[in-house]
Coordinates of C-alpha atoms (C1' of nucleotides) in Angstrom, one line a residue:
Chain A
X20 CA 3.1 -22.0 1.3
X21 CA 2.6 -25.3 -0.3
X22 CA 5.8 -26.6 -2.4
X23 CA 9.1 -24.7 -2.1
X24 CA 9.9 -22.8 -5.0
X25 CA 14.0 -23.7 -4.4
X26 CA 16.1 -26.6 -5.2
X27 CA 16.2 -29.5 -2.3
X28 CA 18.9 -29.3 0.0
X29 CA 21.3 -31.9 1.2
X30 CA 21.7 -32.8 4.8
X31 CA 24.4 -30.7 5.4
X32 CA 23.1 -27.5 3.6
X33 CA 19.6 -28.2 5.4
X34 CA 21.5 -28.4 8.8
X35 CA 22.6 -25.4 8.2
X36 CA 19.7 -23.1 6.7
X37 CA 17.9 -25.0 9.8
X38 CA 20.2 -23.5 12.6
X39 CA 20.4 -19.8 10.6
X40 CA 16.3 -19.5 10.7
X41 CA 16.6 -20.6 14.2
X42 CA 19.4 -18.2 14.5
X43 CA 17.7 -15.1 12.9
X44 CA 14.4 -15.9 14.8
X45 CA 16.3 -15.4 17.8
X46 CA 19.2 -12.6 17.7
X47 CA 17.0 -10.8 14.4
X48 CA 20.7 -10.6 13.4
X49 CA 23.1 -12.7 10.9
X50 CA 25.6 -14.7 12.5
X51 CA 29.1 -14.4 11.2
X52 CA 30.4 -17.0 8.8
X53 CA 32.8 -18.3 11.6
X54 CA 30.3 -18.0 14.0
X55 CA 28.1 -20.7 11.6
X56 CA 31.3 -22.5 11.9
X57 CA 31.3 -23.3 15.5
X58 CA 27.4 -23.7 15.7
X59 CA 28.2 -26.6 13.1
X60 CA 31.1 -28.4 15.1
X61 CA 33.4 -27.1 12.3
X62 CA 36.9 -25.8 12.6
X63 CA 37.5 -24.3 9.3
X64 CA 35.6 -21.6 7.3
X65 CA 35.7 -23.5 4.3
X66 CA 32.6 -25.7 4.3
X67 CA 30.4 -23.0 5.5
X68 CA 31.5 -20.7 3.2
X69 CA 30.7 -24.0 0.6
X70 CA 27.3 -24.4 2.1
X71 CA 26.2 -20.8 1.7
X72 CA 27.3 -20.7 -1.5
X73 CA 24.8 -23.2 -2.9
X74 CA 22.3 -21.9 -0.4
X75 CA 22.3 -19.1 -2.8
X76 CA 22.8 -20.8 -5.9
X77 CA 19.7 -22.8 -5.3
X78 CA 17.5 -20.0 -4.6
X79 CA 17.6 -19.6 -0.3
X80 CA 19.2 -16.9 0.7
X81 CA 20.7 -13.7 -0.2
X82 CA 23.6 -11.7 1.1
X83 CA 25.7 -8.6 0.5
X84 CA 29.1 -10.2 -0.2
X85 CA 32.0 -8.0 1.1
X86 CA 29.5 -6.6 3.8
X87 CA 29.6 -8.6 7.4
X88 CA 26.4 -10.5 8.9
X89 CA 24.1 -9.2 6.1
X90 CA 22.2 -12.6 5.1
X91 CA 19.2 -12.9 4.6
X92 CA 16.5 -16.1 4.3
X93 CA 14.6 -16.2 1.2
X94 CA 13.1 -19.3 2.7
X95 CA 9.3 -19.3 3.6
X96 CA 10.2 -20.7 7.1
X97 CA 11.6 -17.0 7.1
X98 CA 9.0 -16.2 9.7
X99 CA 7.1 -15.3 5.8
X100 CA 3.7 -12.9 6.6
X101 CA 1.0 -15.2 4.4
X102 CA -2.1 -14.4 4.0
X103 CA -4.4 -17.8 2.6
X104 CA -6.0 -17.1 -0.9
X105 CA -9.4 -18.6 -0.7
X106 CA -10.1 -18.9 -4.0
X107 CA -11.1 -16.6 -7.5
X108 CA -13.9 -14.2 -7.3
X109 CA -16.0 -13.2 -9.8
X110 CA -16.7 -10.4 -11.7
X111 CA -19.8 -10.7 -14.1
X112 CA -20.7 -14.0 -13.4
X113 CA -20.5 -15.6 -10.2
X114 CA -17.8 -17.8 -9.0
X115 CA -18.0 -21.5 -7.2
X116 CA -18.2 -21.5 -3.6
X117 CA -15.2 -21.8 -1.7
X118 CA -13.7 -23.7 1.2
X119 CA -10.3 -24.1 1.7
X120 CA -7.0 -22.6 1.2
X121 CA -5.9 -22.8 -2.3
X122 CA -2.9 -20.7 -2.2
X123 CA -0.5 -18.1 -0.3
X124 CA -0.1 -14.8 -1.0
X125 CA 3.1 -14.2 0.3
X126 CA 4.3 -10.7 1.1
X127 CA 7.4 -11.2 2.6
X128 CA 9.6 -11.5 -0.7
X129 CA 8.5 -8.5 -2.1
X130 CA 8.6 -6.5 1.0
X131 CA 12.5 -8.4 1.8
X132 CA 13.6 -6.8 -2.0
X133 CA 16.6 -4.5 -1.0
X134 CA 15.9 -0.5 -1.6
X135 CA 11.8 -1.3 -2.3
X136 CA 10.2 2.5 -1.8
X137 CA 6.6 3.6 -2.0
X138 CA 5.5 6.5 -3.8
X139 CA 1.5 8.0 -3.4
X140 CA 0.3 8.4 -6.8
X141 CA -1.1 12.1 -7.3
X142 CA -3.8 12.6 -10.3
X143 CA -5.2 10.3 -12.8
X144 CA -3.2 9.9 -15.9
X145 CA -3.0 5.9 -15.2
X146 CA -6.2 5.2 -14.5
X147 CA -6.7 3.2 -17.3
X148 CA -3.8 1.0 -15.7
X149 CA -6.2 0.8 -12.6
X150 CA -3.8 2.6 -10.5
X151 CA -6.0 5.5 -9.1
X152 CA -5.4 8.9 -7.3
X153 CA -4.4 8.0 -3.9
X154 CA -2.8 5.1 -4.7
X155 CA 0.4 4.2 -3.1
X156 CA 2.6 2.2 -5.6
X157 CA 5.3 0.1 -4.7
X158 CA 8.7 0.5 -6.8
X159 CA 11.7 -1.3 -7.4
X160 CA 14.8 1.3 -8.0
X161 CA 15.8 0.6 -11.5
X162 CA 19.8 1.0 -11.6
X163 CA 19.9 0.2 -15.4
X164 CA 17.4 1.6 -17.5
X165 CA 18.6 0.0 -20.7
X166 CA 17.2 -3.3 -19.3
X167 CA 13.7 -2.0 -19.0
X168 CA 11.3 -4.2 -20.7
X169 CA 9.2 -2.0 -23.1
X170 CA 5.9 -0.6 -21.6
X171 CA 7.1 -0.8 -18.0
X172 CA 5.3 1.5 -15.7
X173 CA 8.6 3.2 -14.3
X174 CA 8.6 6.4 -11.9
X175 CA 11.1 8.9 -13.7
X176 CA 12.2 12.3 -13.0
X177 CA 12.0 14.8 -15.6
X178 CA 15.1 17.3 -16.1
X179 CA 13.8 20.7 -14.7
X180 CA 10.0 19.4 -14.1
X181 CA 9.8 16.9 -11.5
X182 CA 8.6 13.0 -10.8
X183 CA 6.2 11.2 -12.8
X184 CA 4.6 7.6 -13.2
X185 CA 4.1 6.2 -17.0
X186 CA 4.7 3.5 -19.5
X187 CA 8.1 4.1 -20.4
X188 CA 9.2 3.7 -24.4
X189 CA 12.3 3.8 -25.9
X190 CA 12.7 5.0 -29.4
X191 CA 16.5 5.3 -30.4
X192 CA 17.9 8.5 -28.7
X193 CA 14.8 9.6 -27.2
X194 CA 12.1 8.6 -24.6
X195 CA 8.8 8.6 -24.8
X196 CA 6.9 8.9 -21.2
X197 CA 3.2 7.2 -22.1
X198 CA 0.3 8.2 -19.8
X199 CA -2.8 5.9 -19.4
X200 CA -4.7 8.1 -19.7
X201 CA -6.3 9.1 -23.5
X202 CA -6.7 12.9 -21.7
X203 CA -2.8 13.2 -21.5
X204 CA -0.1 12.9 -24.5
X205 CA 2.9 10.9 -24.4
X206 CA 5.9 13.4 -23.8
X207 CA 9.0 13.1 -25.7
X208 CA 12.4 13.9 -24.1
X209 CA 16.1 13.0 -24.7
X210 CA 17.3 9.9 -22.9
X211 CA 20.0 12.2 -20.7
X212 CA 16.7 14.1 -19.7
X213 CA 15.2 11.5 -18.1
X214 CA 16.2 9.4 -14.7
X215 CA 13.9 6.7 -14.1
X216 CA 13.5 5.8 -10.6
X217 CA 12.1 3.3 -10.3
X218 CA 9.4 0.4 -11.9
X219 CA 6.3 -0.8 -10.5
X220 CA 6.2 -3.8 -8.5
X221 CA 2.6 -3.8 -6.7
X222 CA -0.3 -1.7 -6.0
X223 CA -1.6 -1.4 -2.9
X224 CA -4.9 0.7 -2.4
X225 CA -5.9 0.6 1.7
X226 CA -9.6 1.5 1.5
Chain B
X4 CA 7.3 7.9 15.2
X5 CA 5.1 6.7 18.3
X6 CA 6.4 7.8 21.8
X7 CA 9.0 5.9 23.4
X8 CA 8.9 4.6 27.5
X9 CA 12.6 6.1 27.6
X10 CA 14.6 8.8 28.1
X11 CA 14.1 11.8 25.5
X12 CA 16.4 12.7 23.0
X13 CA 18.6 15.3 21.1
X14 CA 17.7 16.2 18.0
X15 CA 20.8 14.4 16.8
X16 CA 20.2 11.3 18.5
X17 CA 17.1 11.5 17.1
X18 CA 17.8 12.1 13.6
X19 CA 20.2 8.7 14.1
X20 CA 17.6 6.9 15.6
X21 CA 14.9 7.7 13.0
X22 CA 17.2 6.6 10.3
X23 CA 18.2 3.6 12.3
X24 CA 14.4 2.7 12.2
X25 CA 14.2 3.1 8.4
X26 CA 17.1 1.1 7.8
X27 CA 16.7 -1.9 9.6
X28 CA 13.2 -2.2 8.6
X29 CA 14.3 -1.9 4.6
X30 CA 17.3 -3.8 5.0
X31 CA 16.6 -6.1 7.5
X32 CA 19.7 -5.8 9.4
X33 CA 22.3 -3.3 11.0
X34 CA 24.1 -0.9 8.9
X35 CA 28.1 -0.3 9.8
X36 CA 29.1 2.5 12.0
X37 CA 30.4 3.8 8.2
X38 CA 27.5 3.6 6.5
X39 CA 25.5 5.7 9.7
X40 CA 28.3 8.0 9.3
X41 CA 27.9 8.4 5.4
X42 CA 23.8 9.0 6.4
X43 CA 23.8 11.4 8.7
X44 CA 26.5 13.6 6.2
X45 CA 29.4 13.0 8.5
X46 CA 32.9 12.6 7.8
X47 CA 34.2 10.7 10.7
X48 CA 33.0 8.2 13.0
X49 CA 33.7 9.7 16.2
X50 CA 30.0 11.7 16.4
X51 CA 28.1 8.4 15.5
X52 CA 30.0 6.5 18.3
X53 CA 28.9 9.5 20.2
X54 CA 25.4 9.5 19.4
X55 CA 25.5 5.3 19.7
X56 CA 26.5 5.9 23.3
X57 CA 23.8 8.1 24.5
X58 CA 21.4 6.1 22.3
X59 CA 22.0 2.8 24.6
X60 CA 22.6 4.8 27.4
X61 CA 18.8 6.2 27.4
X62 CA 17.8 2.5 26.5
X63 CA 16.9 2.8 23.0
X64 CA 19.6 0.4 21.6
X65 CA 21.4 -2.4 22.1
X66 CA 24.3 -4.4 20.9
X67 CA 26.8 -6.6 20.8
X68 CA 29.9 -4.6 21.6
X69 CA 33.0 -5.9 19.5
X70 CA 30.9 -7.8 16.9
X71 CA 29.8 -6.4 13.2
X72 CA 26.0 -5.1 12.7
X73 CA 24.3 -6.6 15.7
X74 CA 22.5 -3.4 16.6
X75 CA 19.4 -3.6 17.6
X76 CA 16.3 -1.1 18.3
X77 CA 14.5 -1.3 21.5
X78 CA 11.3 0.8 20.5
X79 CA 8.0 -0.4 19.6
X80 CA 9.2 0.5 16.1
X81 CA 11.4 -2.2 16.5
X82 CA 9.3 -4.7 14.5
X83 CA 7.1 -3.4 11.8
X84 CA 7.7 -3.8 8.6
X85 CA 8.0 -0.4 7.1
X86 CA 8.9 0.7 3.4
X87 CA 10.0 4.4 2.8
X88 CA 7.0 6.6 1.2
X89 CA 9.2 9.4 -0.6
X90 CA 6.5 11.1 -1.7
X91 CA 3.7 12.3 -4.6
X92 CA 4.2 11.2 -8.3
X93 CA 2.6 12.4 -10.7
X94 CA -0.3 12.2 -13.0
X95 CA -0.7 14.7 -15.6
X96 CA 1.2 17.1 -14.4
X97 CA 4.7 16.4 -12.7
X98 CA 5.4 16.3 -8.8
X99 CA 8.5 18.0 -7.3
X100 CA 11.5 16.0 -6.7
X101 CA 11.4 14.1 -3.6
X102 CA 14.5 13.6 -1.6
X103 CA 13.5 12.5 1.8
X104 CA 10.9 10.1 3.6
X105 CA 8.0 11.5 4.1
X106 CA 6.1 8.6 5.8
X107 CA 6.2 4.9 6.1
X108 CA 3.8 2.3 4.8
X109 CA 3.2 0.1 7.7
X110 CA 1.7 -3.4 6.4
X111 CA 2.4 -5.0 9.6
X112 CA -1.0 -3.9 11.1
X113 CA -2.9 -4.7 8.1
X114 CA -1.2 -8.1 7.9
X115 CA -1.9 -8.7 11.8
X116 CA -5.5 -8.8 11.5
X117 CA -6.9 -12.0 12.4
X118 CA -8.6 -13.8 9.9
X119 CA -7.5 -11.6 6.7
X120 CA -8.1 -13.6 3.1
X121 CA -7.3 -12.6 0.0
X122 CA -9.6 -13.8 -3.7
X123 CA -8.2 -13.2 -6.7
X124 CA -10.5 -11.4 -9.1
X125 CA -11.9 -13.0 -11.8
X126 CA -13.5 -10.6 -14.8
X127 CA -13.7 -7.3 -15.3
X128 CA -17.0 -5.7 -13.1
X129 CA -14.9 -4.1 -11.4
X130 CA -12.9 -2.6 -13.6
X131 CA -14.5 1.7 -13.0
X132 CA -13.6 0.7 -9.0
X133 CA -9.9 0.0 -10.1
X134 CA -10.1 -3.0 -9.8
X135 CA -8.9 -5.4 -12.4
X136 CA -8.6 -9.2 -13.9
X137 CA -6.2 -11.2 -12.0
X138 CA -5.8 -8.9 -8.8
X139 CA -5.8 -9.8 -5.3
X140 CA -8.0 -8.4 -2.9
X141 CA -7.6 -9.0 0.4
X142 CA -10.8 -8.9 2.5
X143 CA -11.6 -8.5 6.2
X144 CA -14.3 -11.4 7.3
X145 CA -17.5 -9.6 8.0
X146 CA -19.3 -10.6 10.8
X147 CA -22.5 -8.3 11.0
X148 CA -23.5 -7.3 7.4
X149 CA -25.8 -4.6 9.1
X150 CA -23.0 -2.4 9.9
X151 CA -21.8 -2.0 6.7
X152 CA -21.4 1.1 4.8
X153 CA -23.5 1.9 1.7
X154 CA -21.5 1.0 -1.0
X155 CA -18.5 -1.2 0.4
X156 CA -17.2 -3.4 -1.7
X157 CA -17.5 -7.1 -0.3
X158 CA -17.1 -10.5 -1.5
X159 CA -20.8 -12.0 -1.5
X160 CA -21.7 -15.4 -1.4
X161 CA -25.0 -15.7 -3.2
X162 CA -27.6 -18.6 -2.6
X163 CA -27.2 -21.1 -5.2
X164 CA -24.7 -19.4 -7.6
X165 CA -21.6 -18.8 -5.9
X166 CA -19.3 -15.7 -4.8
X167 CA -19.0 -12.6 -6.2
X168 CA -16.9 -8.8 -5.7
X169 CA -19.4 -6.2 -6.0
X170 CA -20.4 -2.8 -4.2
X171 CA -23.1 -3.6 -1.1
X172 CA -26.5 -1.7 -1.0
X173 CA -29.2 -2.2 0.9
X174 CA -33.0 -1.6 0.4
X175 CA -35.2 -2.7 2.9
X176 CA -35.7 -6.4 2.9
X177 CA -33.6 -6.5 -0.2
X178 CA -29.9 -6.3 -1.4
X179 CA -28.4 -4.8 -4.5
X180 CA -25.0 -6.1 -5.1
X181 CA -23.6 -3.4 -8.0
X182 CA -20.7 -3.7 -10.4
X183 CA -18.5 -0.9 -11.4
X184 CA -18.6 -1.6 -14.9
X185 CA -21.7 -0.7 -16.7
X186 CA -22.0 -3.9 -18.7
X187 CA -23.4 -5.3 -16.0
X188 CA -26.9 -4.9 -14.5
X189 CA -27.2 -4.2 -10.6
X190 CA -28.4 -7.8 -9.0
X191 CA -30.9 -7.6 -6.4
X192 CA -31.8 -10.7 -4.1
X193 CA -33.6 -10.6 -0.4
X194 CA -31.5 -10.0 2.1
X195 CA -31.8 -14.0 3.4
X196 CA -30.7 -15.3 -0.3
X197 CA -27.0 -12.9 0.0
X198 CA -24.4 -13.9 2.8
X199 CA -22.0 -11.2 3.1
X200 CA -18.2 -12.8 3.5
X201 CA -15.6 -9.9 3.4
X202 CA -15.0 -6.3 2.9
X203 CA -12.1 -5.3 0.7
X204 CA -9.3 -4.2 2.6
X205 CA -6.7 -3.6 0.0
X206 CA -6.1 -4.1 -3.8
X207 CA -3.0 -6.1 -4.4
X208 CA -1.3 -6.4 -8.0
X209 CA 1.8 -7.3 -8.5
X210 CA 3.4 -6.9 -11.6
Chain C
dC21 C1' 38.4 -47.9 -12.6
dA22 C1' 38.3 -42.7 -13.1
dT23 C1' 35.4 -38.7 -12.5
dT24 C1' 32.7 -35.6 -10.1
dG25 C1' 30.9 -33.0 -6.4
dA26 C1' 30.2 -32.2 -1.6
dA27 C1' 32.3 -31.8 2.7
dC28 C1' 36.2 -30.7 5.6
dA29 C1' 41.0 -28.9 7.3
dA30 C1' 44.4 -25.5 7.5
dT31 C1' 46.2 -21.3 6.4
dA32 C1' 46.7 -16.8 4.5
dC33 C1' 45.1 -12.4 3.1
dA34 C1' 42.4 -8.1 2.3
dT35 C1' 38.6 -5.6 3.8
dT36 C1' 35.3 -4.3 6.9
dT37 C1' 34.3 -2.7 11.2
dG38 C1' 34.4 -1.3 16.1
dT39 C1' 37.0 1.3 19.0
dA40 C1' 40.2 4.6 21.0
dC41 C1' 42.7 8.5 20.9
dC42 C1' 43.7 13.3 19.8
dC43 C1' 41.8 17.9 18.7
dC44 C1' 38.3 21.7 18.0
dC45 C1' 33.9 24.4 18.5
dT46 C1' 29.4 25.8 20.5
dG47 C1' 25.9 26.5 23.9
dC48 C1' 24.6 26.3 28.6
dC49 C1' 25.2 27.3 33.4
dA50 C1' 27.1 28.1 37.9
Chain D
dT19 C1' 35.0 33.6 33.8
dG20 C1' 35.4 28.6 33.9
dG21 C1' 33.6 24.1 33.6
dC22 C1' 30.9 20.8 31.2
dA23 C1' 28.3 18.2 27.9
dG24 C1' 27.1 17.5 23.1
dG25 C1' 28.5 17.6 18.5
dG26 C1' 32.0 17.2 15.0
dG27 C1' 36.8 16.2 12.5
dG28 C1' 40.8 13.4 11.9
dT29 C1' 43.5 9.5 12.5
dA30 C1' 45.2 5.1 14.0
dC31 C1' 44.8 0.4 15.3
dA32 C1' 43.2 -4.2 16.5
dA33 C1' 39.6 -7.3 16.1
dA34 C1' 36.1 -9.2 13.4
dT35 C1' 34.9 -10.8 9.1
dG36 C1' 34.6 -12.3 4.3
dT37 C1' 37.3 -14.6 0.8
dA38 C1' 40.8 -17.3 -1.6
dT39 C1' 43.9 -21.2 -2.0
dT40 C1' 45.6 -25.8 -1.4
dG41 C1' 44.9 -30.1 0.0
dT42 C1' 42.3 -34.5 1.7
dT43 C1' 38.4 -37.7 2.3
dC44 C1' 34.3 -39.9 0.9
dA45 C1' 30.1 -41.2 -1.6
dA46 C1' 27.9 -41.4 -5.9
dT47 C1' 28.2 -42.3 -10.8
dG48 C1' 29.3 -43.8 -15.3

DNA sequence: CATTGAACAATACATTTGTACCCCCTGCCA
DNA sequence: TGGCAGGGGGTACAAATGTATTGTTCAATG
């Protein structure tokens, strides 16, 4: 990956993101804040706690606070699965030639995201999202549904019926599941009848 | 889950070490003896120790004794990169509710394959193949174009114009490189004019 | 000069966490 | 019948660990 996406360091932060990728790589475990400590020839908790905290503020790592050795590197040194993006390809017409490496896709933050869960899509009421039968969508669990931006493609379980995928609406008290699909109607519940699960975040079709 | 070199298990150990698996490979890192406690539908901690115990003893585990989360899996499992699949949604009709894994979606052998690219996709041929503007397909470099299956969908670098996603067919001494959208008109070029580049893997789209 | 932010020390505190006891029950086997 | 191992419940305790607070120092900045 070309540029970081996160805010520049200072020496002191960098020393320290430095020693926890080399730390990770090694134990696949996170080392304890006074553990850090030590590693930096420090001998109070203070300035690592300090240094972690902007770590996070500017974007390069994550943790469970309250939980012990649960950090995690957003990094891409974070040993990051890339795969090079050559280039666009065309549809219709046809596309310049290609030759080097214009991009990374870059799995690794999507697959990192806490609680991610996959779901196989059964039937063909999205197709005209292009997510097919047999698809396996990857989902985000949504914790607060009220934040959903309109039109989302959430998984949501249906009082009494079961688990579908649709464009999700909102219309005062009640819901309003959306197929892609002309074949299907929308259904229209109560709010308290429906429990979304979660909302897309990729779809991932192995041919 | 793939056989192990060691020593076989109970069907409690095994139920701990399953879940261990799952974890670790969501999360990234070792749950608490709590939080295996609170999985498995225990109410004290005494039975996890239990099952921890055997687990290392039979050389399936290890850790750190004394220190918080540094468990670690000794399998093969050990590595991959696995998100949970819970199960069928729907389409049309609506699934049953899912509760528990019933498979994992292992990228790691997909993204372990040497030479994988990814294009984006530019247009809309594709669009009856699920396939749409602004996805990323990731492609497996083909090496003898001979082999391939009527109908594959590969990136083809055409003599003079450029690249371009379509389905692969082959006529005799000719090639017929076929959109899925019937706005567009089948091309067909001599086999020595078309240079076959990838076969699509995957369809990747994230929202 | 005063202000600000980062870095560091020292200490204290609450929670998390591993661990060690105690007990019980069940199935298996000599 | 007794012994034994695995599984489970309950509880307690000490260590590990995250977090907060109060200072000090230093460099950069206006």
């Amino acid at each position: 990956m070309a540029a970081n996406p996160q805010e520049s360091l200072t020496s002191a932060q960098q020393e320290l993101y430095d020693w926890l990728a080399d730390y990770i790589g090694t134990h696949r475990h996170s080392p304890s804040i006074r553990q850090m400590m030590q590693a930096m020839g420090l001998r109070s908790p203070a300035p690592v706690q300090s240094r972690l905290r902007h770590l996070q503020q500017k974007g390069w790592i994550t943790w469970q606070e309250g939980q012990a050795r649960t950090l995690q590197l957003l990094g891409d040194v974070a040993a990051s699965v890339g795969i090079p993006v050559l280039g666009a390809v065309a549809a219709g017409g046809l596309v310049d030639t290609f030759d080097d490496v214009q991009d990374h896709l870059d799995l690794a933050p999507v697959l990192e995201t806490r609680g991610l869960f996959a779901l196989t899509v059964n039937g063909d009421s999205m197709v005209d999202a292009h997510i097919a039968d047999g698809d396996v969508v990857l989902m985000e669990p949504v914790t607060d549904p009220q934040r959903l931006r309109d039109g989302t493609v959430v998984s949501a379980l249906v009082a009494g019926s079961g688990t579908t995928l649709k464009h999700f609406h909102r219309q005062g008290p009640t819901v309003v599941l959306e197929a892609a699909n002309p074949s299907y109607s929308p259904i229209e519940l109560p709010a308290d009848q429906v429990q979304v699960q979660g909302k897309l975040v990729a779809v991932w079709r192995q041919v």
